[in-house]
Short mmCIF file of C-alpha atoms and ligand atoms in Angstrom, two decimals:
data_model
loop_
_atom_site.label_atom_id
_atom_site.label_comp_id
_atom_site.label_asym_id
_atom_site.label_seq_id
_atom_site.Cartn_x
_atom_site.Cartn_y
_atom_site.Cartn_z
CA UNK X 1 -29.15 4.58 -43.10
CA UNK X 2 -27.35 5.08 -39.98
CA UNK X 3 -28.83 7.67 -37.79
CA UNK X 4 -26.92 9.59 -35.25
CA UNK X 5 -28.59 7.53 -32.51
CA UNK X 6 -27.74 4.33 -34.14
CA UNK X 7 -23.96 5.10 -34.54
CA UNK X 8 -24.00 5.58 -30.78
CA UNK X 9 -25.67 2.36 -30.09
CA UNK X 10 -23.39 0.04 -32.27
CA UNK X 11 -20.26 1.34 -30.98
CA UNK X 12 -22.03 1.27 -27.32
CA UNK X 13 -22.84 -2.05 -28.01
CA UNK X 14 -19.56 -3.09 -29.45
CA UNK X 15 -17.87 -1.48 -26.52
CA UNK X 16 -19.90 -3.79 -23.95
CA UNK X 17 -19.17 -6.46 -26.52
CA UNK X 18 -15.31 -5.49 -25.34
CA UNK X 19 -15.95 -5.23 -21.51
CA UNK X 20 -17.68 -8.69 -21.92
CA UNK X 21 -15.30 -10.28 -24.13
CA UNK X 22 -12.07 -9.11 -21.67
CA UNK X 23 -14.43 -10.44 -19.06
CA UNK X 24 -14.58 -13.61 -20.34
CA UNK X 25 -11.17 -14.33 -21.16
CA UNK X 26 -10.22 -13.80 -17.34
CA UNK X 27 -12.93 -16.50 -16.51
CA UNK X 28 -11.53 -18.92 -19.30
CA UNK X 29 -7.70 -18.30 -18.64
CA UNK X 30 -6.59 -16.57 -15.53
CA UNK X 31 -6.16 -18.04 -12.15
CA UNK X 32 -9.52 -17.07 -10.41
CA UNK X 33 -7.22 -16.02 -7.10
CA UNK X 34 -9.09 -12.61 -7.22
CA UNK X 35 -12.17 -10.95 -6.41
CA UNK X 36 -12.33 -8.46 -9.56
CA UNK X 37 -15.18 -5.49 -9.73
CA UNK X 38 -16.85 -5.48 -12.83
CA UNK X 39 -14.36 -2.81 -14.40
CA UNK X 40 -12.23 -3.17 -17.61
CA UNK X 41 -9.70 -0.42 -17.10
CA UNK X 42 -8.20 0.96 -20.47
CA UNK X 43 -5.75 3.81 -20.20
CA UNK X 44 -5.10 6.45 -17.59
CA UNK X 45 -4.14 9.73 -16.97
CA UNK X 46 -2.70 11.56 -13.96
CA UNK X 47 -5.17 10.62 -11.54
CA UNK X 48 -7.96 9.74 -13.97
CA UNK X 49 -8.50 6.21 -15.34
CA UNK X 50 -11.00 5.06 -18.45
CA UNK X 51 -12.55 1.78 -18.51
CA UNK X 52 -13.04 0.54 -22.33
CA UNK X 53 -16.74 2.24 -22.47
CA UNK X 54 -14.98 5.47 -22.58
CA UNK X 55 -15.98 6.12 -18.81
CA UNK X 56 -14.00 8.36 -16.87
CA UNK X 57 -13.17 7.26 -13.07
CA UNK X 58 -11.43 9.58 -10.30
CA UNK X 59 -8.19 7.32 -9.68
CA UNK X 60 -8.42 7.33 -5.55
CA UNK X 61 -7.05 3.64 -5.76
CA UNK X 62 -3.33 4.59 -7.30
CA UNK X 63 -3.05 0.93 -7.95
CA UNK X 64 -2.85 0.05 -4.07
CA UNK X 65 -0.71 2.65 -3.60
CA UNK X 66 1.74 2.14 -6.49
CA UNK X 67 1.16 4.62 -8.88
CA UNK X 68 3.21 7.42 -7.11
CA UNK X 69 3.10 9.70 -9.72
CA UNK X 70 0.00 8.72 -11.26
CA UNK X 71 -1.14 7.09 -14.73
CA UNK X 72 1.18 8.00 -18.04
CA UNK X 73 3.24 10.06 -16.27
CA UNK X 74 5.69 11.71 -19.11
CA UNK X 75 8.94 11.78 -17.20
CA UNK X 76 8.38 7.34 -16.30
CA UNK X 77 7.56 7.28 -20.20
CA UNK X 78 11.24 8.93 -20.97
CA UNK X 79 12.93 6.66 -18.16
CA UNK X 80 12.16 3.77 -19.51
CA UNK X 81 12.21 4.71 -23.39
CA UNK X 82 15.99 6.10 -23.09
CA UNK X 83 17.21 3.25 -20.60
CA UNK X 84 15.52 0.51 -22.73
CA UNK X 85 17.81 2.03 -25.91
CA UNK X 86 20.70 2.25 -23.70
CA UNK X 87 20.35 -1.14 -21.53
CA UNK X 88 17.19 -2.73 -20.18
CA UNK X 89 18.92 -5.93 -17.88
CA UNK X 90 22.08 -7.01 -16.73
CA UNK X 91 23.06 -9.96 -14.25
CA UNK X 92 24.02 -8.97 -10.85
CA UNK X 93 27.33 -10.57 -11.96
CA UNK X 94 28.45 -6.56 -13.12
CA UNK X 95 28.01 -3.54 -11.84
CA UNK X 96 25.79 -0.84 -13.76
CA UNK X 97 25.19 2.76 -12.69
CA UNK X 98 21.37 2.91 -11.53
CA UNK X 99 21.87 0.70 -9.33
CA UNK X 100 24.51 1.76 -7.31
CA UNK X 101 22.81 5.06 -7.59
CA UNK X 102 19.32 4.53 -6.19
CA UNK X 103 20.97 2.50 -3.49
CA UNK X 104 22.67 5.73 -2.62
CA UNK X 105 19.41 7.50 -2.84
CA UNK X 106 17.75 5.21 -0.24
CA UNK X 107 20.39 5.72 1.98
CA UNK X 108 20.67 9.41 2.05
CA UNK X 109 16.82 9.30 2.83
CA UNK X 110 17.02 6.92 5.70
CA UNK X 111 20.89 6.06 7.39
CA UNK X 112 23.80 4.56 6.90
CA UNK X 113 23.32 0.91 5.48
CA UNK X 114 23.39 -0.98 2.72
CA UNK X 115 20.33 -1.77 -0.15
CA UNK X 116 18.85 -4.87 -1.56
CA UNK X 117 16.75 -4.86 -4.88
CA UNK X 118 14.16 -7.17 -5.66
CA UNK X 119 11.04 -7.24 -7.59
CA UNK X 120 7.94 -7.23 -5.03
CA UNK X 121 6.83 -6.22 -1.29
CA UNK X 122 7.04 -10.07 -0.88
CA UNK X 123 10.09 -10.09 -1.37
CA UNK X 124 11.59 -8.05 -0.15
CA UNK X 125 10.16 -8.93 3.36
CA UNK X 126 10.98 -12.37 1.98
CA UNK X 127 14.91 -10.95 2.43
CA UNK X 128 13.90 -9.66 5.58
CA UNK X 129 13.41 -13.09 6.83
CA UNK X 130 16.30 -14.30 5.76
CA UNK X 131 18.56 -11.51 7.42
CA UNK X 132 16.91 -11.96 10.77
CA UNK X 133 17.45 -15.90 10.29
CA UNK X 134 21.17 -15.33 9.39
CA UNK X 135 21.88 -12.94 11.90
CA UNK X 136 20.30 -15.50 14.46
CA UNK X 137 21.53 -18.69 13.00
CA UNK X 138 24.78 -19.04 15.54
CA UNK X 139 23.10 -18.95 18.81
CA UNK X 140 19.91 -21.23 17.31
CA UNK X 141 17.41 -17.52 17.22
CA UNK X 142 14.83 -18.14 14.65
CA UNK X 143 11.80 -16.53 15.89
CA UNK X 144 10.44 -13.51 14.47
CA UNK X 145 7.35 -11.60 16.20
CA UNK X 146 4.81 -9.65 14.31
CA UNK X 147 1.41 -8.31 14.94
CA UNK X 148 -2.11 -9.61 14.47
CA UNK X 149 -3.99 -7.72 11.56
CA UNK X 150 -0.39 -7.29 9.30
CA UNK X 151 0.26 -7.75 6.00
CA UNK X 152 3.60 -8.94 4.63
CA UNK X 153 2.96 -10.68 1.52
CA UNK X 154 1.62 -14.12 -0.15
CA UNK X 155 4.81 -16.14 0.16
CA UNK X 156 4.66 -18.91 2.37
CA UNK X 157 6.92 -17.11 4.44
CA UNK X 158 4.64 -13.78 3.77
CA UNK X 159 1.78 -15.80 5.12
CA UNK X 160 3.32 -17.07 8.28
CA UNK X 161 4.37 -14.04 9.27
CA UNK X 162 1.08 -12.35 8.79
CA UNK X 163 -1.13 -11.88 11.60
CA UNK X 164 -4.98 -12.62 9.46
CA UNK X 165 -6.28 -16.13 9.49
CA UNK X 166 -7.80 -15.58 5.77
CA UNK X 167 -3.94 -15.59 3.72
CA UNK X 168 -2.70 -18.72 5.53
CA UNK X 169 -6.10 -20.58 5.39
CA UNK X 170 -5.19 -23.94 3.09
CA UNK X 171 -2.10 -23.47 2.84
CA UNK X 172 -1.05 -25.53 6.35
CA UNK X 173 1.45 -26.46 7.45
CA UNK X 174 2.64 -23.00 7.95
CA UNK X 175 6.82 -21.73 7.80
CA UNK X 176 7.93 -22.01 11.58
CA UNK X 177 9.04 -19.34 13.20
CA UNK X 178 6.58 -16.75 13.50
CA UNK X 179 4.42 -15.58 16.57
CA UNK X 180 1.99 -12.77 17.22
CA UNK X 181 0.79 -10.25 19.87
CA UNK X 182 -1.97 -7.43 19.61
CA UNK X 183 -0.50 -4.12 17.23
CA UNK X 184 0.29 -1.20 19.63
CA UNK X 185 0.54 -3.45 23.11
CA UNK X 186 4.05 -3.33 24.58
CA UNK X 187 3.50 -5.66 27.04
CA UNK X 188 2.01 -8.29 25.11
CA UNK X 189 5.36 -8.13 22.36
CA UNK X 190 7.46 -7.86 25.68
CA UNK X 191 6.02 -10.81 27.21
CA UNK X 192 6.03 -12.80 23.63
CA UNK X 193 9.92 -12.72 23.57
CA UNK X 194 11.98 -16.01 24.49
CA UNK X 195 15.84 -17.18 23.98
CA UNK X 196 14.52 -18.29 20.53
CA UNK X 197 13.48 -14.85 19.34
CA UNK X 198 15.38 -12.89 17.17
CA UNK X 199 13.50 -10.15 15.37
CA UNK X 200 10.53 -8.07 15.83
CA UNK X 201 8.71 -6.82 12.00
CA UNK X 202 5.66 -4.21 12.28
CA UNK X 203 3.91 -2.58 9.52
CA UNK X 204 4.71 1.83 11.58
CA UNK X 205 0.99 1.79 9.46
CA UNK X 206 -0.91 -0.89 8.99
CA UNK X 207 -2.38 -0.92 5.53
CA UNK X 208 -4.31 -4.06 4.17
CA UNK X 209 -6.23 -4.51 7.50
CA UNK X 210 -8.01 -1.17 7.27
CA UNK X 211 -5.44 1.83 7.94
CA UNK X 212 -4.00 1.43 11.88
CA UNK X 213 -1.33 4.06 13.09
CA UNK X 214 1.96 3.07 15.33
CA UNK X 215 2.36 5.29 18.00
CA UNK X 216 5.29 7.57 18.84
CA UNK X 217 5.51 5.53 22.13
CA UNK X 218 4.99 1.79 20.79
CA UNK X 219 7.87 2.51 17.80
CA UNK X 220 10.23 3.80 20.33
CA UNK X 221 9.69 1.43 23.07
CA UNK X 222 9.93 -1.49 20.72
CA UNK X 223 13.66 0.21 19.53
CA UNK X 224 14.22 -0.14 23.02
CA UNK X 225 13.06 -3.53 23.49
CA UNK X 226 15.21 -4.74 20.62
CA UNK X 227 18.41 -3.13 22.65
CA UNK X 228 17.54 -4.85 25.31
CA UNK X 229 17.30 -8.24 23.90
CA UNK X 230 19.33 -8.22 20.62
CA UNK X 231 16.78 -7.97 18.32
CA UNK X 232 16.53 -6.69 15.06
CA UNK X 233 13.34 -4.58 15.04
CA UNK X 234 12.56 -4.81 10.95
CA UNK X 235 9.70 -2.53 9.51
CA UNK X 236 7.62 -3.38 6.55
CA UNK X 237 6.91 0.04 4.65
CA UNK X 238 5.76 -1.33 1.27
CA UNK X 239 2.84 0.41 1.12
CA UNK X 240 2.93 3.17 3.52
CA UNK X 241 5.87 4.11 2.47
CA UNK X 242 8.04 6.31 -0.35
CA UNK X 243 6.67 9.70 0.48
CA UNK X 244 2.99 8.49 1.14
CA UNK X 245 2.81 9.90 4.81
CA UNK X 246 4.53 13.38 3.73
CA UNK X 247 8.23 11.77 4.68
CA UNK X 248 10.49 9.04 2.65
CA UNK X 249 8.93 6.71 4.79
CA UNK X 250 6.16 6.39 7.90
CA UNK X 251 8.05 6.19 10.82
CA UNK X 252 9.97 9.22 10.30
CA UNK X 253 7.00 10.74 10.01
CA UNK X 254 5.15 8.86 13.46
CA UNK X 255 8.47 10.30 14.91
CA UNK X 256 9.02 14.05 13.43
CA UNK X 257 8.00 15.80 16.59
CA UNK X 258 9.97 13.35 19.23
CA UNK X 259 13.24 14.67 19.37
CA UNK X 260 15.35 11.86 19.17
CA UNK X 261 17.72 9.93 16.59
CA UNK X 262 15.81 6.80 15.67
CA UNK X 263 16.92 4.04 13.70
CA UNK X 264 15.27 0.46 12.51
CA UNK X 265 17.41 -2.28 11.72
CA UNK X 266 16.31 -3.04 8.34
CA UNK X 267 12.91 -1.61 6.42
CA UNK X 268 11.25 -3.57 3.06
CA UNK X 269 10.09 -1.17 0.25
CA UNK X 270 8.14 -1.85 -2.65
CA UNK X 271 4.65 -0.53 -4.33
CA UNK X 272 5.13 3.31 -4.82
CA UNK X 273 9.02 2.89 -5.67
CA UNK X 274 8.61 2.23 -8.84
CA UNK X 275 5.61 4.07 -9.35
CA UNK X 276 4.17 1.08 -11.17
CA UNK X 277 7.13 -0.89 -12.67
CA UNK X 278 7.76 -3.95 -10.39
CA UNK X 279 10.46 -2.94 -8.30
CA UNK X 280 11.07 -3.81 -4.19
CA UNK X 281 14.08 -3.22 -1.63
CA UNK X 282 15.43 -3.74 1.38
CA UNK X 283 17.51 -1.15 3.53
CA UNK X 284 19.96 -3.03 6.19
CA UNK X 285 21.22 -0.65 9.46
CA UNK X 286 25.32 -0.28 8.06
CA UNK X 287 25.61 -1.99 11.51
CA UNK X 288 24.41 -5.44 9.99
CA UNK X 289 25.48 -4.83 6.04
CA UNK X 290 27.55 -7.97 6.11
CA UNK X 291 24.86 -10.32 7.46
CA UNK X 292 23.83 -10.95 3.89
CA UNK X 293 27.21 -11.52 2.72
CA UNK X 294 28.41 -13.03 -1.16
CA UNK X 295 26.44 -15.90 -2.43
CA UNK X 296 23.77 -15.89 0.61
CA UNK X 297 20.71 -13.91 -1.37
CA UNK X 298 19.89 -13.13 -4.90
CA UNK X 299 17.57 -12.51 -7.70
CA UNK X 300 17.93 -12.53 -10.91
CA UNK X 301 16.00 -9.32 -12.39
CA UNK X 302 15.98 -7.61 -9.01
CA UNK X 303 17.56 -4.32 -9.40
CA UNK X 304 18.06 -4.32 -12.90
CA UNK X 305 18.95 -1.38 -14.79
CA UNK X 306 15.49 -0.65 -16.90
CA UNK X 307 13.73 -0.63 -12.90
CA UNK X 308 16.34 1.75 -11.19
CA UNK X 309 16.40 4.14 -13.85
CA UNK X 310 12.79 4.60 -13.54
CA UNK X 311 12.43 4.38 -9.59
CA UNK X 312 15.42 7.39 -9.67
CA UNK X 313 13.39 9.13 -11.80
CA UNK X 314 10.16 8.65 -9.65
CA UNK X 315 12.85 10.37 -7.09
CA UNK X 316 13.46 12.77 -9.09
CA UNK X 317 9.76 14.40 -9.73
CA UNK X 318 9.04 13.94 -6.61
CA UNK X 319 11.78 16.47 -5.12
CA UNK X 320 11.57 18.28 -7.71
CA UNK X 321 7.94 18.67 -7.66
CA UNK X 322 8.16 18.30 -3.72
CA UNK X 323 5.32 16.07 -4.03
CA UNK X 324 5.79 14.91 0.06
CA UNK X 325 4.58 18.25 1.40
CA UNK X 326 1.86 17.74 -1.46
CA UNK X 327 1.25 14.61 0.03
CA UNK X 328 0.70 15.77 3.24
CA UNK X 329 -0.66 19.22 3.11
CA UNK X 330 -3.31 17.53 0.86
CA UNK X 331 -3.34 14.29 2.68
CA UNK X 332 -4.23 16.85 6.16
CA UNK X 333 -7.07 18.26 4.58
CA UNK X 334 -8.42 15.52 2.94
CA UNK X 335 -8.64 13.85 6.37
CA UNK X 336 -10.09 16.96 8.51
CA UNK X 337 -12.79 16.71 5.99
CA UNK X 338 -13.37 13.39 6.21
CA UNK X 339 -12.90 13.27 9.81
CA UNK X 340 -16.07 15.68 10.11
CA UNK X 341 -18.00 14.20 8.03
CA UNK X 342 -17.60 11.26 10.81
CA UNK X 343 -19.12 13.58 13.20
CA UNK X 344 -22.03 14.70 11.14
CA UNK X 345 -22.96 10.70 10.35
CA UNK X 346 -21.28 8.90 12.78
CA UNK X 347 -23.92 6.28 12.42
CA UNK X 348 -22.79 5.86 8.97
CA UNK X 349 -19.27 6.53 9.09
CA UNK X 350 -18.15 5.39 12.46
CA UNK X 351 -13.78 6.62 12.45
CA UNK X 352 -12.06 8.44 9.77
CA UNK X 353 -7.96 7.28 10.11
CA UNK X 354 -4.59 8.19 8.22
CA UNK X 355 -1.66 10.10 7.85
CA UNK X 356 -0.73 11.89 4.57
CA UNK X 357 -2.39 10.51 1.49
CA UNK X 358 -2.93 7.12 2.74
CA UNK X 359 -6.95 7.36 4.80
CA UNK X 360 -9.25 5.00 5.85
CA UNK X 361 -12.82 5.02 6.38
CA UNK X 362 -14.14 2.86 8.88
CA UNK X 363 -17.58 2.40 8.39
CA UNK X 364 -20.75 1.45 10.37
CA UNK X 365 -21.51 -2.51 8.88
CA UNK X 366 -24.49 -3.12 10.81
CA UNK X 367 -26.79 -0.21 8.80
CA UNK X 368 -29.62 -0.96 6.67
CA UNK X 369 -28.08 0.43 3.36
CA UNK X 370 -25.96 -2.81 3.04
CA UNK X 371 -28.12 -4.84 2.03
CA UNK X 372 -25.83 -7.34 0.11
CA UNK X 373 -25.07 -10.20 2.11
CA UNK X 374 -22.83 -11.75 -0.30
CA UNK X 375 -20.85 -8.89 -0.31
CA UNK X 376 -18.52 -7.11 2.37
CA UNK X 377 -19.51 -3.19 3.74
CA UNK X 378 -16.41 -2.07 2.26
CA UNK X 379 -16.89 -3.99 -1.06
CA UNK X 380 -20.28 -2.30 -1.38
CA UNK X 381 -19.15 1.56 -0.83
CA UNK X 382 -16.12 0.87 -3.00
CA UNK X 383 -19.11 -0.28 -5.48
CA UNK X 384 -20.93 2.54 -5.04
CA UNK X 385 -17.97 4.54 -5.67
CA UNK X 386 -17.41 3.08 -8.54
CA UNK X 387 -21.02 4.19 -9.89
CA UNK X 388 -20.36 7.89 -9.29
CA UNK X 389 -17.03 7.62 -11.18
CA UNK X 390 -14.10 7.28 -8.33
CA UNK X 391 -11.93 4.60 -7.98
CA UNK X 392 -10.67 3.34 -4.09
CA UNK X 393 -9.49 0.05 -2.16
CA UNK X 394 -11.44 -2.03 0.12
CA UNK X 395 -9.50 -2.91 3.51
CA UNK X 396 -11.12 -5.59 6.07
CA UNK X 397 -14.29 -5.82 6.13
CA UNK X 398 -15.72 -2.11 6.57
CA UNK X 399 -12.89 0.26 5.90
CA UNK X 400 -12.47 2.10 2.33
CA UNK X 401 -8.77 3.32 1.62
CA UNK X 402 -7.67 6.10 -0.06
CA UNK X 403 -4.04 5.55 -1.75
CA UNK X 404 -3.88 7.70 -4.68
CA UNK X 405 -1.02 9.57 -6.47
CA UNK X 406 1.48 11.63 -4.59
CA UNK X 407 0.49 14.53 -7.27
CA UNK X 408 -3.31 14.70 -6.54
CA UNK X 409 -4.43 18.20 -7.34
CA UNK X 410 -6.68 20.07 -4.54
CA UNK X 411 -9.20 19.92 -7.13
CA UNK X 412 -9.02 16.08 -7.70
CA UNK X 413 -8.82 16.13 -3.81
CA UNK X 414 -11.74 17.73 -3.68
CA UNK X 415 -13.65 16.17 -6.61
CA UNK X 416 -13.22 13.00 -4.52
CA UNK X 417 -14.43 14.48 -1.03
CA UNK X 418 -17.55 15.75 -3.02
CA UNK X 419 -18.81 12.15 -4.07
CA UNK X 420 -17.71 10.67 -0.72
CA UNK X 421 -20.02 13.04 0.68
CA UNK X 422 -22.96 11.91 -1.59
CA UNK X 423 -22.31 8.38 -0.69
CA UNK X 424 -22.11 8.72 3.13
CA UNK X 425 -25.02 11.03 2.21
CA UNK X 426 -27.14 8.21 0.49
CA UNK X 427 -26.07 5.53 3.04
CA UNK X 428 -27.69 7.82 5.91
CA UNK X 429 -30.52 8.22 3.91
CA UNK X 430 -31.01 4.89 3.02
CA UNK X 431 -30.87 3.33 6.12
CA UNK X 432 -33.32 5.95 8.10
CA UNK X 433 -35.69 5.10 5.64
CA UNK X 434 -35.37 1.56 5.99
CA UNK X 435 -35.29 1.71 9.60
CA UNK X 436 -39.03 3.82 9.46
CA UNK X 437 -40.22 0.76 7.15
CA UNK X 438 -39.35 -1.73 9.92
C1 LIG O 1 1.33 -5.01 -0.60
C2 LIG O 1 2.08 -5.33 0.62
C3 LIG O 1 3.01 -6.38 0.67
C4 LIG O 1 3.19 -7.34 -0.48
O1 LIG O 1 3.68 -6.72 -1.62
P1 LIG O 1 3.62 -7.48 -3.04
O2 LIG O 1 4.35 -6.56 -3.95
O3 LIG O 1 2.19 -7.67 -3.35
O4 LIG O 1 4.31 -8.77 -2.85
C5 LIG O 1 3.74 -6.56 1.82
N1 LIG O 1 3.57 -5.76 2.88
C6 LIG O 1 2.68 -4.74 2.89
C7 LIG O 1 2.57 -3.87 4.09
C8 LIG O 1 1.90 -4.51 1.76
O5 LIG O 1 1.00 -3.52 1.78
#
């Protein structure tokens, strides 16, 4: 006879039979390139997720900043049932509507120019590359100067010109071409210029090394360095950008309060666009739209009609909606909170950094409470997150991002504040006990 009990232990049992078995076909099968957690994820929701144990998680991760309108969304669903009945993929041999459409979206949000599509933040930076190289190649200008602690992709390219040891480690010898000086130092990208440079690319936010801010002075003055040496001066907003900060993309919101008409030459798109279906750009300044001319770049799938009619959707909802003043109203309060939490444990939570709903939450790595050494500060909090039922995104070594969707609710907002509480909470506690043991 099956008891009541018993019903809930077999199907417990077979659902850690599923967990396990997933598990295991990753460790048979996949390329072992990443560091998973120890979480099957199922189906999702808005902001929630479910692992396949029924569990329900606080989605604080948004995919790495990707899911823009969150999980299932109903209006994505329609996109891409009536464009896949209509016409998933054409060659970039013809001309189809969304295309030419969500290029003229892009521009309207940033300047005159032209749009590339592609399929990844790689890649797009990847075209980003090959503009500044093409727009150098007459007078021999290869070099392009970026900053220590980016992030611009795994290409080899992507890897040369970022500025972290750990991505290029291996993988020697390294693309030519690509220097870099300290993030926010003038002087040191001033002094790094020669007759062989030709481009300068900055993340206005830098994301994967643990949430840094451009400031108002460093983005202009490196506009005006670029003048002054005919540079191109290319930003990477892949994941601090579409919407994230409160505006289309970062910089324009570094720069709302500076009164002045600000352009970059060319800015690389990718993870929220498509709100989950692969999908990356690449604005070019009208000024340079022929650099790329016929038969220099292409790609096959990039911009294909199934992925534009769901990225001008994603535009859509989110005017519609006006999910950028969500995203930084919420984004602003979520951080004042944060932020004074800082100053009630700063010995557990040593700087609390963002703009809009991208944060980061620097914390102390030296306290008692992680007591893991095969495991990173960050990794542990974003473990112990996991245990109370919220999802986030380790950066560096001791930061813990929050990237979620552009249509978190106050409530989920402050859902997630509550448990970051209890874990800063814990953490203090932890450690002052262990330091009255020692
Ligand atoms: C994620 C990211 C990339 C790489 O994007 P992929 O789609 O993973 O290739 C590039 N630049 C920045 C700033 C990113 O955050």
């Amino acid at each position: 006879m099956k008891t009541e009990a018993n019903v809930q232990r077999s199907t417990f049992n077979a659902q850690r039979s599923t967990q396990n078995e997933i598990s295991e076909l990753f460790e048979k099968n996949v390329v072992p390139s990443y560091a998973r957690f120890d979480l099957v994820i199922e189906r999702g929701e808005g902001s929630y997720a479910w692992d396949v144990d029924g569990r329900r998680y606080l989605d604080l991760a948004g995919g790495i900043a990707v899911c823009s309108l969150g999980h299932a969304h109903a209006e994505i669903t329609a996109a891409l049932a009536e464009q896949s009945r209509k016409l998933v993929h054409v060659s970039n041999l013809y001309y189809h509507e969304p295309q030419g459409r969500l290029a003229g979206c892009i521009v309207d949000l940033i300047g005159p120019g032209r749009v590339f599509f592609c399929n990844s933040g790689a890649e797009a930076n990847e075209g980003l590359f090959k503009l500044a190289r093409k727009f150098g190649h007459a007078e021999g200008r290869y070099d392009i100067i970026s900053a220590c602690e980016s992030f611009h992709g795994r290409t080899l390219a992507g890897i040369a010109a970022t500025g972290q040891e750990k991505v290029k480690k291996g993988f020697e010898p390294a693309v030519t071409g690509f220097k870099h000086v300290p993030f926010n130092d003038l002087e040191s990208m001033r002094k790094a210029i020669t007759s062989s440079t030709v481009a300068i690319l900055i993340e206005p936010i830098q994301g994967e090394s643990g949430i840094t801010i451009a400031t108002p002075e460093y983005l202009i003055d490196l506009r005006q360095l670029c003048d002054e040496h005919n540079l191109l001066l290319l930003f990477d907003e892949v994941q601090a950008g579409h919407f994230r900060t409160g505006r289309f993309q970062s910089w324009q919101r570094i720069l709302e309060n500076e009164k002045l008409d600000f352009t970059p030459d060319a800015v690389s798109m990718a993870k929220g666009l498509g709100g989950g279906f692969p999908i990356g750009a690449f604005w070019i300044r009208e000024k340079f739209a022929n650099v790329l001319s016929a038969g220099t770049h292409a790609s096959t799938f990039g911009g294909s009609p199934l992925a534009c009619a769901v990225a001008l959707r994603i535009f859509h909802v989110i005017e519609r909606e006006d999910l950028a003043t969500n995203a930084r109203r919420l984004g602003d309060v979520l951080l004042r909170e944060l932020q004074m939490l800082a100053r009630k444990f700063p010995q557990v939570l040593r700087e609390v950094r963002g703009l809009g709903l991208m944060i980061g939450l620097e914390f102390e790595p030296t306290i008692e409470a992680f007591s893991r050494p095969d495991k990173s500060p960050a990794i542990q909090i974003v473990d112990r997150l996991h245990e109370k039922g919220v999802l986030t995104v380790p950066a560096a070594r001791s930061v813990v991002r929050l990237l979620p969707a552009l249509n978190l609710s106050k409530g989920e907002g402050g859902e997630g504040l509550r448990v970051i509480r209890e874990v800063v909470e814990d953490l203090d506690r932890e450690s002052r006990v262990e330091n009255r043991e020692s």
